[in-house]
PDB file of C-alpha atoms in Angstrom:
ATOM      1  CA  MET A   1       0.211   0.173   0.453  1.00  0.00           C
ATOM      2  CA  PRO A   2       1.750   3.403  -0.600  1.00  0.00           C
ATOM      3  CA  PRO A   3       2.320   5.967   2.319  1.00  0.00           C
ATOM      4  CA  ALA A   4      -0.052   8.216   2.836  1.00  0.00           C
ATOM      5  CA  ALA A   5      -0.174  11.767   1.699  1.00  0.00           C
ATOM      6  CA  SER A   6      -1.788  14.603   1.160  1.00  0.00           C
ATOM      7  CA  PRO A   7      -4.195  14.979  -1.431  1.00  0.00           C
ATOM      8  CA  ALA A   8      -3.928  16.456  -5.047  1.00  0.00           C
ATOM      9  CA  ILE A   9      -5.680  17.347  -7.818  1.00  0.00           C
ATOM     10  CA  ILE A  10      -4.485  19.489 -11.148  1.00  0.00           C
ATOM     11  CA  VAL A  11      -7.213  20.200 -14.256  1.00  0.00           C
ATOM     12  CA  HIS A  12      -6.922  21.987 -17.676  1.00  0.00           C
ATOM     13  CA  GLY A  13      -9.577  23.335 -20.235  1.00  0.00           C
ATOM     14  CA  GLY A  14      -7.535  22.819 -23.376  1.00  0.00           C
ATOM     15  CA  ALA A  15      -4.262  24.341 -25.268  1.00  0.00           C
ATOM     16  CA  GLY A  16      -4.865  26.785 -28.313  1.00  0.00           C
ATOM     17  CA  SER A  17      -5.060  30.258 -29.227  1.00  0.00           C
ATOM     18  CA  LEU A  18      -8.012  32.530 -27.969  1.00  0.00           C
ATOM     19  CA  GLY A  19      -9.693  33.819 -31.116  1.00  0.00           C
ATOM     20  CA  SER A  20     -11.312  37.409 -30.006  1.00  0.00           C
ATOM     21  CA  ASP A  21     -14.390  35.976 -29.439  1.00  0.00           C
ATOM     22  CA  ASP A  22     -13.602  33.922 -26.737  1.00  0.00           C
ATOM     23  CA  PRO A  23     -15.061  35.433 -22.870  1.00  0.00           C
ATOM     24  CA  ALA A  24     -11.329  34.732 -21.606  1.00  0.00           C
ATOM     25  CA  SER A  25      -9.845  36.252 -24.326  1.00  0.00           C
ATOM     26  CA  SER A  26      -9.699  39.795 -22.535  1.00  0.00           C
ATOM     27  CA  GLY A  27      -7.404  37.524 -18.960  1.00  0.00           C
ATOM     28  CA  GLY A  28      -7.835  38.649 -16.022  1.00  0.00           C
ATOM     29  CA  ALA A  29      -8.356  37.314 -13.298  1.00  0.00           C
ATOM     30  CA  ASP A  30     -11.808  36.263 -13.210  1.00  0.00           C
ATOM     31  CA  ALA A  31     -12.516  35.328 -17.533  1.00  0.00           C
ATOM     32  CA  PRO A  32     -14.850  32.187 -17.538  1.00  0.00           C
ATOM     33  CA  ARG A  33     -12.158  30.160 -18.769  1.00  0.00           C
ATOM     34  CA  LEU A  34     -10.186  30.314 -15.421  1.00  0.00           C
ATOM     35  CA  THR A  35     -12.902  31.041 -13.201  1.00  0.00           C
ATOM     36  CA  GLY A  36     -14.481  26.998 -15.179  1.00  0.00           C
ATOM     37  CA  VAL A  37     -10.634  25.041 -14.297  1.00  0.00           C
ATOM     38  CA  ARG A  38     -10.343  26.496 -10.357  1.00  0.00           C
ATOM     39  CA  ARG A  39     -14.342  25.444  -9.980  1.00  0.00           C
ATOM     40  CA  ALA A  40     -13.455  21.945 -11.719  1.00  0.00           C
ATOM     41  CA  CYS A  41     -10.357  21.754  -9.170  1.00  0.00           C
ATOM     42  CA  GLU A  42     -12.276  22.913  -6.624  1.00  0.00           C
ATOM     43  CA  ALA A  43     -14.867  20.262  -7.257  1.00  0.00           C
ATOM     44  CA  GLY A  44     -11.980  17.478  -6.743  1.00  0.00           C
ATOM     45  CA  GLN A  45     -10.382  18.517  -4.267  1.00  0.00           C
ATOM     46  CA  ALA A  46     -13.826  18.332  -2.927  1.00  0.00           C
ATOM     47  CA  VAL A  47     -13.801  14.952  -2.742  1.00  0.00           C
ATOM     48  CA  LEU A  48      -9.713  14.373  -1.893  1.00  0.00           C
ATOM     49  CA  ARG A  49     -10.837  16.066   1.351  1.00  0.00           C
ATOM     50  CA  ALA A  50     -13.994  14.321   1.854  1.00  0.00           C
ATOM     51  CA  GLY A  51     -11.528  10.806   1.570  1.00  0.00           C
ATOM     52  CA  GLY A  52     -12.720   9.754  -1.799  1.00  0.00           C
ATOM     53  CA  SER A  53     -10.378   8.163  -4.476  1.00  0.00           C
ATOM     54  CA  ALA A  54      -8.472   9.540  -7.305  1.00  0.00           C
ATOM     55  CA  LEU A  55     -10.594   8.939  -9.458  1.00  0.00           C
ATOM     56  CA  ASP A  56     -13.773  10.248  -8.503  1.00  0.00           C
ATOM     57  CA  ALA A  57     -12.425  12.889  -8.284  1.00  0.00           C
ATOM     58  CA  VAL A  58     -11.445  13.861 -11.515  1.00  0.00           C
ATOM     59  CA  GLU A  59     -14.349  12.498 -12.773  1.00  0.00           C
ATOM     60  CA  THR A  60     -15.872  15.045 -11.185  1.00  0.00           C
ATOM     61  CA  ALA A  61     -13.364  18.078 -12.606  1.00  0.00           C
ATOM     62  CA  VAL A  62     -14.245  17.107 -15.930  1.00  0.00           C
ATOM     63  CA  ARG A  63     -17.758  16.615 -15.731  1.00  0.00           C
ATOM     64  CA  VAL A  64     -17.768  20.406 -14.450  1.00  0.00           C
ATOM     65  CA  LEU A  65     -15.612  20.837 -17.227  1.00  0.00           C
ATOM     66  CA  GLU A  66     -18.011  18.935 -19.472  1.00  0.00           C
ATOM     67  CA  ASP A  67     -20.662  20.495 -18.001  1.00  0.00           C
ATOM     68  CA  ASP A  68     -19.120  24.863 -19.300  1.00  0.00           C
ATOM     69  CA  PRO A  69     -19.814  25.559 -22.158  1.00  0.00           C
ATOM     70  CA  THR A  70     -16.579  27.882 -22.365  1.00  0.00           C
ATOM     71  CA  TYR A  71     -14.696  24.484 -22.929  1.00  0.00           C
ATOM     72  CA  ASN A  72     -14.534  22.608 -26.132  1.00  0.00           C
ATOM     73  CA  ALA A  73     -15.843  19.158 -24.074  1.00  0.00           C
ATOM     74  CA  GLY A  74     -19.459  17.793 -23.738  1.00  0.00           C
ATOM     75  CA  THR A  75     -21.669  20.857 -23.766  1.00  0.00           C
ATOM     76  CA  GLY A  76     -19.772  23.468 -26.444  1.00  0.00           C
ATOM     77  CA  ALA A  77     -17.596  20.909 -27.597  1.00  0.00           C
ATOM     78  CA  THR A  78     -16.654  21.697 -31.244  1.00  0.00           C
ATOM     79  CA  LEU A  79     -18.540  20.242 -34.921  1.00  0.00           C
ATOM     80  CA  THR A  80     -17.426  18.283 -36.626  1.00  0.00           C
ATOM     81  CA  ALA A  81     -17.478  19.259 -40.931  1.00  0.00           C
ATOM     82  CA  ALA A  82     -21.306  17.675 -40.159  1.00  0.00           C
ATOM     83  CA  GLY A  83     -22.286  19.896 -38.361  1.00  0.00           C
ATOM     84  CA  ASP A  84     -22.912  18.502 -35.358  1.00  0.00           C
ATOM     85  CA  VAL A  85     -21.157  17.287 -32.505  1.00  0.00           C
ATOM     86  CA  GLU A  86     -19.372  14.515 -31.925  1.00  0.00           C
ATOM     87  CA  LEU A  87     -17.053  13.352 -28.271  1.00  0.00           C
ATOM     88  CA  ASP A  88     -14.427  11.563 -26.860  1.00  0.00           C
ATOM     89  CA  ALA A  89     -13.631  10.508 -23.556  1.00  0.00           C
ATOM     90  CA  SER A  90     -11.222   8.786 -20.913  1.00  0.00           C
ATOM     91  CA  ILE A  91      -9.844   7.729 -17.982  1.00  0.00           C
ATOM     92  CA  MET A  92      -7.325   5.530 -15.906  1.00  0.00           C
ATOM     93  CA  ASP A  93      -6.944   4.053 -12.192  1.00  0.00           C
ATOM     94  CA  GLY A  94      -3.707   4.469 -11.302  1.00  0.00           C
ATOM     95  CA  GLU A  95      -3.788   1.866  -8.868  1.00  0.00           C
ATOM     96  CA  THR A  96      -5.363  -0.876 -10.884  1.00  0.00           C
ATOM     97  CA  LEU A  97      -4.274   0.661 -14.666  1.00  0.00           C
ATOM     98  CA  ARG A  98      -8.305  -0.590 -15.989  1.00  0.00           C
ATOM     99  CA  CYS A  99      -8.870   1.739 -18.588  1.00  0.00           C
ATOM    100  CA  GLY A 100     -12.442   2.838 -20.261  1.00  0.00           C
ATOM    101  CA  ALA A 101     -12.960   5.388 -22.914  1.00  0.00           C
ATOM    102  CA  VAL A 102     -15.367   5.891 -25.356  1.00  0.00           C
ATOM    103  CA  ALA A 103     -15.180   7.388 -29.243  1.00  0.00           C
ATOM    104  CA  VAL A 104     -17.635   9.394 -31.934  1.00  0.00           C
ATOM    105  CA  VAL A 105     -20.060   9.619 -29.414  1.00  0.00           C
ATOM    106  CA  LYS A 106     -23.393  11.253 -29.950  1.00  0.00           C
ATOM    107  CA  ASP A 107     -25.644  11.582 -27.315  1.00  0.00           C
ATOM    108  CA  VAL A 108     -23.484  11.547 -23.994  1.00  0.00           C
ATOM    109  CA  ARG A 109     -24.016  14.593 -21.792  1.00  0.00           C
ATOM    110  CA  ASN A 110     -21.162  13.672 -19.576  1.00  0.00           C
ATOM    111  CA  PRO A 111     -18.703  11.132 -21.895  1.00  0.00           C
ATOM    112  CA  VAL A 112     -16.340  10.735 -19.426  1.00  0.00           C
ATOM    113  CA  THR A 113     -18.894   9.199 -16.624  1.00  0.00           C
ATOM    114  CA  LEU A 114     -19.607   6.464 -20.315  1.00  0.00           C
ATOM    115  CA  ALA A 115     -15.819   6.288 -20.004  1.00  0.00           C
ATOM    116  CA  ARG A 116     -16.277   4.907 -16.605  1.00  0.00           C
ATOM    117  CA  ALA A 117     -18.144   2.960 -17.310  1.00  0.00           C
ATOM    118  CA  VAL A 118     -16.829   0.536 -20.119  1.00  0.00           C
ATOM    119  CA  MET A 119     -13.623   0.386 -17.447  1.00  0.00           C
ATOM    120  CA  GLU A 120     -15.905  -1.285 -14.431  1.00  0.00           C
ATOM    121  CA  ARG A 121     -18.752  -2.803 -16.620  1.00  0.00           C
ATOM    122  CA  SER A 122     -16.966  -3.754 -19.423  1.00  0.00           C
ATOM    123  CA  GLN A 123     -14.538  -6.538 -20.235  1.00  0.00           C
ATOM    124  CA  HIS A 124     -13.263  -3.602 -23.314  1.00  0.00           C
ATOM    125  CA  VAL A 125     -11.469  -0.811 -22.891  1.00  0.00           C
ATOM    126  CA  LEU A 126     -12.955   1.349 -25.964  1.00  0.00           C
ATOM    127  CA  LEU A 127     -16.822   1.753 -27.424  1.00  0.00           C
ATOM    128  CA  ALA A 128     -17.175   4.031 -30.369  1.00  0.00           C
ATOM    129  CA  GLY A 129     -19.796   5.126 -31.785  1.00  0.00           C
ATOM    130  CA  PRO A 130     -23.877   3.601 -31.844  1.00  0.00           C
ATOM    131  CA  GLY A 131     -21.926   0.837 -30.208  1.00  0.00           C
ATOM    132  CA  ALA A 132     -21.047   2.890 -26.975  1.00  0.00           C
ATOM    133  CA  SER A 133     -24.661   5.079 -27.001  1.00  0.00           C
ATOM    134  CA  ALA A 134     -26.397   1.863 -26.599  1.00  0.00           C
ATOM    135  CA  PHE A 135     -24.329   0.381 -24.475  1.00  0.00           C
ATOM    136  CA  ALA A 136     -24.343   4.024 -21.889  1.00  0.00           C
ATOM    137  CA  ARG A 137     -28.487   2.982 -22.579  1.00  0.00           C
ATOM    138  CA  GLU A 138     -27.441  -0.200 -21.251  1.00  0.00           C
ATOM    139  CA  ALA A 139     -25.372   1.513 -18.423  1.00  0.00           C
ATOM    140  CA  GLY A 140     -28.469   3.469 -17.273  1.00  0.00           C
ATOM    141  CA  ILE A 141     -26.518   7.181 -18.912  1.00  0.00           C
ATOM    142  CA  PRO A 142     -29.682   8.666 -20.644  1.00  0.00           C
ATOM    143  CA  PRO A 143     -29.357  10.079 -24.215  1.00  0.00           C
ATOM    144  CA  TYR A 144     -29.211  13.150 -24.611  1.00  0.00           C
ATOM    145  CA  GLU A 145     -30.145  15.751 -27.591  1.00  0.00           C
ATOM    146  CA  ASN A 146     -27.222  16.630 -30.150  1.00  0.00           C
ATOM    147  CA  ALA A 147     -28.183  19.664 -30.203  1.00  0.00           C
ATOM    148  CA  LEU A 148     -28.810  20.874 -26.369  1.00  0.00           C
ATOM    149  CA  LEU A 149     -24.303  19.467 -26.621  1.00  0.00           C
ATOM    150  CA  VAL A 150     -24.412  22.929 -29.734  1.00  0.00           C
ATOM    151  CA  THR A 151     -23.936  26.320 -27.811  1.00  0.00           C
ATOM    152  CA  ALA A 152     -24.579  29.389 -30.688  1.00  0.00           C
ATOM    153  CA  ARG A 153     -20.373  30.940 -29.327  1.00  0.00           C
ATOM    154  CA  GLN A 154     -19.733  27.350 -31.799  1.00  0.00           C
ATOM    155  CA  ARG A 155     -22.582  27.743 -34.097  1.00  0.00           C
ATOM    156  CA  ALA A 156     -20.849  30.517 -35.666  1.00  0.00           C
ATOM    157  CA  ARG A 157     -17.402  29.712 -35.236  1.00  0.00           C
ATOM    158  CA  TRP A 158     -18.056  26.712 -37.463  1.00  0.00           C
ATOM    159  CA  GLU A 159     -19.700  29.294 -40.137  1.00  0.00           C
ATOM    160  CA  GLU A 160     -16.614  30.906 -39.707  1.00  0.00           C
ATOM    161  CA  ALA A 161     -14.729  28.613 -39.972  1.00  0.00           C
ATOM    162  CA  ARG A 162     -16.905  26.932 -42.737  1.00  0.00           C
ATOM    163  CA  ALA A 163     -16.930  30.045 -44.918  1.00  0.00           C
ATOM    164  CA  ALA A 164     -12.971  30.416 -44.073  1.00  0.00           C
ATOM    165  CA  ALA A 165     -11.749  26.946 -45.134  1.00  0.00           C
ATOM    166  CA  ALA A 166     -13.493  26.584 -48.880  1.00  0.00           C
ATOM    167  CA  GLY A 167     -11.177  25.467 -51.284  1.00  0.00           C
ATOM    168  CA  THR A 168      -7.915  24.932 -48.088  1.00  0.00           C
ATOM    169  CA  GLY A 169      -8.524  21.643 -49.142  1.00  0.00           C
ATOM    170  CA  PRO A 170      -9.918  18.807 -46.530  1.00  0.00           C
ATOM    171  CA  ALA A 171     -12.513  19.282 -43.520  1.00  0.00           C
ATOM    172  CA  GLY A 172     -10.102  19.778 -40.551  1.00  0.00           C
ATOM    173  CA  THR A 173      -6.884  21.033 -42.352  1.00  0.00           C
ATOM    174  CA  LEU A 174      -8.073  24.882 -41.406  1.00  0.00           C
ATOM    175  CA  PRO A 175      -5.155  26.777 -40.587  1.00  0.00           C
ATOM    176  CA  GLY A 176      -4.900  28.767 -37.164  1.00  0.00           C
ATOM    177  CA  LYS A 177      -7.602  25.641 -35.370  1.00  0.00           C
ATOM    178  CA  LYS A 178      -8.045  26.519 -31.630  1.00  0.00           C
ATOM    179  CA  PHE A 179      -8.005  23.209 -30.176  1.00  0.00           C
ATOM    180  CA  GLY A 180      -9.795  22.058 -26.870  1.00  0.00           C
ATOM    181  CA  THR A 181      -9.534  19.489 -24.448  1.00  0.00           C
ATOM    182  CA  VAL A 182      -9.453  18.924 -20.945  1.00  0.00           C
ATOM    183  CA  GLY A 183      -8.762  16.475 -18.539  1.00  0.00           C
ATOM    184  CA  ALA A 184      -7.424  16.397 -14.285  1.00  0.00           C
ATOM    185  CA  VAL A 185      -4.778  14.603 -12.654  1.00  0.00           C
ATOM    186  CA  ALA A 186      -5.429  14.027  -8.857  1.00  0.00           C
ATOM    187  CA  ARG A 187      -3.591  11.307  -5.698  1.00  0.00           C
ATOM    188  CA  ASP A 188      -5.447  10.180  -3.074  1.00  0.00           C
ATOM    189  CA  ALA A 189      -5.107  10.122   0.120  1.00  0.00           C
ATOM    190  CA  ARG A 190      -4.171   7.028   0.230  1.00  0.00           C
ATOM    191  CA  GLY A 191      -0.807   7.543  -2.321  1.00  0.00           C
ATOM    192  CA  HIS A 192      -2.754   6.136  -5.318  1.00  0.00           C
ATOM    193  CA  LEU A 193      -3.815   8.087  -9.522  1.00  0.00           C
ATOM    194  CA  ALA A 194      -6.115   8.892 -11.386  1.00  0.00           C
ATOM    195  CA  ALA A 195      -6.142  10.850 -14.793  1.00  0.00           C
ATOM    196  CA  ALA A 196      -9.549  11.450 -16.833  1.00  0.00           C
ATOM    197  CA  THR A 197      -9.390  13.809 -20.796  1.00  0.00           C
ATOM    198  CA  SER A 198     -12.237  14.743 -23.107  1.00  0.00           C
ATOM    199  CA  THR A 199     -12.964  16.735 -25.586  1.00  0.00           C
ATOM    200  CA  GLY A 200     -15.380  17.528 -28.825  1.00  0.00           C
ATOM    201  CA  GLY A 201     -11.842  17.484 -30.423  1.00  0.00           C
ATOM    202  CA  MET A 202     -11.009  20.150 -33.482  1.00  0.00           C
ATOM    203  CA  GLN A 203     -13.193  22.454 -35.550  1.00  0.00           C
ATOM    204  CA  LEU A 204     -14.559  20.944 -39.006  1.00  0.00           C
ATOM    205  CA  LYS A 205     -12.487  17.968 -38.471  1.00  0.00           C
ATOM    206  CA  LEU A 206     -13.875  14.561 -39.998  1.00  0.00           C
ATOM    207  CA  PRO A 207     -16.589  12.787 -39.130  1.00  0.00           C
ATOM    208  CA  GLY A 208     -15.381   9.648 -37.504  1.00  0.00           C
ATOM    209  CA  ARG A 209     -12.016  11.142 -36.544  1.00  0.00           C
ATOM    210  CA  VAL A 210     -11.108  10.300 -33.409  1.00  0.00           C
ATOM    211  CA  GLY A 211      -7.690  11.894 -31.796  1.00  0.00           C
ATOM    212  CA  ASP A 212      -5.199  10.836 -28.706  1.00  0.00           C
ATOM    213  CA  THR A 213      -7.997  11.704 -26.000  1.00  0.00           C
ATOM    214  CA  PRO A 214      -9.594   7.485 -25.668  1.00  0.00           C
ATOM    215  CA  LEU A 215      -6.626   5.995 -26.883  1.00  0.00           C
ATOM    216  CA  ILE A 216      -5.148   4.441 -23.482  1.00  0.00           C
ATOM    217  CA  GLY A 217      -1.311   5.341 -23.649  1.00  0.00           C
ATOM    218  CA  CYS A 218      -1.657   9.453 -25.909  1.00  0.00           C
ATOM    219  CA  GLY A 219      -4.212  11.524 -24.652  1.00  0.00           C
ATOM    220  CA  THR A 220      -4.625   9.920 -21.019  1.00  0.00           C
ATOM    221  CA  TYR A 221      -2.897   7.843 -18.691  1.00  0.00           C
ATOM    222  CA  ALA A 222      -2.419   6.827 -15.735  1.00  0.00           C
ATOM    223  CA  ASP A 223      -0.149   4.507 -12.574  1.00  0.00           C
ATOM    224  CA  ASP A 224       0.483   4.279  -8.829  1.00  0.00           C
ATOM    225  CA  ALA A 225       4.428   3.404 -10.034  1.00  0.00           C
ATOM    226  CA  LEU A 226       4.822   6.207 -12.400  1.00  0.00           C
ATOM    227  CA  ALA A 227       2.797   9.197 -13.023  1.00  0.00           C
ATOM    228  CA  ALA A 228      -1.062  10.545 -14.098  1.00  0.00           C
ATOM    229  CA  VAL A 229      -0.472  12.976 -17.563  1.00  0.00           C
ATOM    230  CA  SER A 230      -3.777  14.085 -19.572  1.00  0.00           C
ATOM    231  CA  CYS A 231      -2.623  16.014 -22.928  1.00  0.00           C
ATOM    232  CA  THR A 232      -4.883  18.334 -24.779  1.00  0.00           C
ATOM    233  CA  GLY A 233      -3.926  19.490 -28.324  1.00  0.00           C
ATOM    234  CA  HIS A 234      -2.964  18.322 -31.417  1.00  0.00           C
ATOM    235  CA  GLY A 235      -4.145  14.344 -31.282  1.00  0.00           C
ATOM    236  CA  GLU A 236      -3.150  13.878 -34.541  1.00  0.00           C
ATOM    237  CA  ARG A 237       0.784  15.392 -33.503  1.00  0.00           C
ATOM    238  CA  ILE A 238       0.377  13.958 -29.474  1.00  0.00           C
ATOM    239  CA  ILE A 239      -0.886   9.976 -30.796  1.00  0.00           C
ATOM    240  CA  GLN A 240       2.860   9.725 -33.167  1.00  0.00           C
ATOM    241  CA  LEU A 241       4.970  10.020 -29.700  1.00  0.00           C
ATOM    242  CA  THR A 242       2.259   8.639 -27.065  1.00  0.00           C
ATOM    243  CA  LEU A 243       2.171  11.691 -25.246  1.00  0.00           C
ATOM    244  CA  ALA A 244       1.594  10.914 -21.969  1.00  0.00           C
ATOM    245  CA  ARG A 245       3.412   7.242 -21.657  1.00  0.00           C
ATOM    246  CA  PHE A 246       6.196   9.618 -22.950  1.00  0.00           C
ATOM    247  CA  VAL A 247       5.965  11.202 -19.961  1.00  0.00           C
ATOM    248  CA  ALA A 248       4.675   8.534 -17.206  1.00  0.00           C
ATOM    249  CA  ASP A 249       8.040   6.871 -18.230  1.00  0.00           C
ATOM    250  CA  ARG A 250      10.388   9.581 -17.470  1.00  0.00           C
ATOM    251  CA  VAL A 251       8.648  10.549 -14.333  1.00  0.00           C
ATOM    252  CA  GLY A 252       9.711   6.939 -13.474  1.00  0.00           C
ATOM    253  CA  ARG A 253      13.150   7.309 -14.713  1.00  0.00           C
ATOM    254  CA  GLY A 254      13.391   9.815 -11.854  1.00  0.00           C
ATOM    255  CA  ALA A 255      11.969  13.546 -13.996  1.00  0.00           C
ATOM    256  CA  THR A 256      10.365  15.893 -11.889  1.00  0.00           C
ATOM    257  CA  PRO A 257       6.547  15.497 -13.382  1.00  0.00           C
ATOM    258  CA  MET A 258       7.440  19.847 -14.209  1.00  0.00           C
ATOM    259  CA  ASP A 259      10.902  18.787 -15.876  1.00  0.00           C
ATOM    260  CA  ALA A 260       8.574  15.910 -17.611  1.00  0.00           C
ATOM    261  CA  ALA A 261       5.736  18.167 -18.814  1.00  0.00           C
ATOM    262  CA  ARG A 262       8.071  19.640 -20.596  1.00  0.00           C
ATOM    263  CA  GLU A 263      10.593  17.933 -22.326  1.00  0.00           C
ATOM    264  CA  ALA A 264       7.527  15.979 -23.657  1.00  0.00           C
ATOM    265  CA  ILE A 265       6.345  18.966 -24.716  1.00  0.00           C
ATOM    266  CA  ALA A 266       9.359  19.831 -25.915  1.00  0.00           C
ATOM    267  CA  ALA A 267       8.925  16.949 -28.307  1.00  0.00           C
ATOM    268  CA  LEU A 268       6.504  17.644 -29.546  1.00  0.00           C
ATOM    269  CA  GLY A 269       7.397  21.063 -31.154  1.00  0.00           C
ATOM    270  CA  ARG A 270      10.641  19.295 -32.310  1.00  0.00           C
ATOM    271  CA  ARG A 271      10.032  15.602 -33.245  1.00  0.00           C
ATOM    272  CA  VAL A 272       6.273  16.258 -35.399  1.00  0.00           C
ATOM    273  CA  ARG A 273       5.668  19.872 -35.140  1.00  0.00           C
ATOM    274  CA  GLY A 274       3.466  19.523 -33.074  1.00  0.00           C
ATOM    275  CA  GLU A 275       1.317  22.142 -30.813  1.00  0.00           C
ATOM    276  CA  GLY A 276       0.087  20.920 -26.923  1.00  0.00           C
ATOM    277  CA  GLY A 277      -0.155  20.418 -23.225  1.00  0.00           C
ATOM    278  CA  VAL A 278       0.134  17.926 -20.848  1.00  0.00           C
ATOM    279  CA  ILE A 279      -0.473  18.142 -17.454  1.00  0.00           C
ATOM    280  CA  VAL A 280       0.967  15.703 -14.585  1.00  0.00           C
ATOM    281  CA  VAL A 281       1.160  14.207 -10.963  1.00  0.00           C
ATOM    282  CA  GLY A 282       2.754  12.997  -9.684  1.00  0.00           C
ATOM    283  CA  PRO A 283       3.928   9.216  -7.536  1.00  0.00           C
ATOM    284  CA  ARG A 284       4.225  11.671  -3.742  1.00  0.00           C
ATOM    285  CA  GLY A 285       1.652  14.485  -5.321  1.00  0.00           C
ATOM    286  CA  GLU A 286       3.997  16.814  -7.282  1.00  0.00           C
ATOM    287  CA  VAL A 287       2.176  18.322 -10.183  1.00  0.00           C
ATOM    288  CA  GLY A 288       3.695  20.258 -13.913  1.00  0.00           C
ATOM    289  CA  PHE A 289       2.806  21.621 -16.574  1.00  0.00           C
ATOM    290  CA  ALA A 290       3.803  22.855 -20.066  1.00  0.00           C
ATOM    291  CA  HIS A 291       2.211  23.889 -23.054  1.00  0.00           C
ATOM    292  CA  ASN A 292       3.788  25.770 -26.676  1.00  0.00           C
ATOM    293  CA  THR A 293       0.881  27.512 -27.905  1.00  0.00           C
ATOM    294  CA  PRO A 294      -0.668  31.131 -27.023  1.00  0.00           C
ATOM    295  CA  VAL A 295      -2.328  29.319 -23.166  1.00  0.00           C
ATOM    296  CA  MET A 296      -2.972  26.003 -22.247  1.00  0.00           C
ATOM    297  CA  SER A 297      -6.356  27.218 -18.043  1.00  0.00           C
ATOM    298  CA  ARG A 298      -5.263  25.100 -15.871  1.00  0.00           C
ATOM    299  CA  ALA A 299      -5.407  24.609 -11.959  1.00  0.00           C
ATOM    300  CA  TRP A 300      -3.922  23.561  -9.484  1.00  0.00           C
ATOM    301  CA  THR A 301      -4.062  22.150  -5.756  1.00  0.00           C
ATOM    302  CA  THR A 302      -0.851  23.830  -3.743  1.00  0.00           C
ATOM    303  CA  PRO A 303       0.197  22.074  -0.670  1.00  0.00           C
ATOM    304  CA  ASP A 304      -0.874  24.110   1.365  1.00  0.00           C
ATOM    305  CA  GLY A 305      -4.498  23.660   0.036  1.00  0.00           C
ATOM    306  CA  ASP A 306      -5.100  26.182  -2.159  1.00  0.00           C
ATOM    307  CA  VAL A 307      -5.791  26.395  -5.546  1.00  0.00           C
ATOM    308  CA  VAL A 308      -4.264  28.280  -8.174  1.00  0.00           C
ATOM    309  CA  ALA A 309      -5.374  29.259 -11.827  1.00  0.00           C
ATOM    310  CA  GLU A 310      -3.321  30.437 -14.827  1.00  0.00           C
ATOM    311  CA  LEU A 311      -3.575  30.556 -18.092  1.00  0.00           C
TER     312      LEU A 311
END
């Protein structure tokens, strides 16, 4: 059994760029993007303080972000080239290495909860599309209308991006695209780690496209002996480096979570010209993060129990 430790959690609201229509583009401690990650971090921290598991904490934090239309996950997710929402999510338990994920889900409000159901109530790791939806009904997760996941802001962005992309190439290749994913990693008082990640994917992505988020070892990874990691950014490039496991392995070899995060993001840019970010919590509760995009909203707990939020 791992030694007792102070609980720790760090969450992110996605790496990328802010457009002029983004309510956080003016910055400030009260910007919605900062307020949201702080709220999610505090929700996860409350679970940990009550003696809950790291797994419960990361699911709780990610659900808060999925329900916040500020972020590209759940309600407020970006739209595909077809004009609807397709959601991906994953979750992993560092104690047992159990994991679950879903991809191309259109009718679930909180895909991270469905990912956990896949982990705990099936023999599989990843379910996609109609199969994931059917499993959701079997697991007692009610259907949620796709139109309810679409916000006016994302519809307007879709119209603008579709017009700008006309004649520029295949869907999902629009220059200047904004990335976005939400995630959380935590260590509980028993010393166990967990990670969870959720996203709507890339703006104007082809229907059926799957990025790094639901791929264990790419967008999400947790192992009590290594670290817990959640990634955000250009999914295709993150997949090429299996970035989450890249970070965890380096912590396992002795790097601090902060150094491991910085090394991973440097490699992402150098090796595959990728853009993105990572958050990490180590086996002793140390947090780390890095990104090579203009912003990556994040919030984390300090050893004193305070919550710090940054863009």
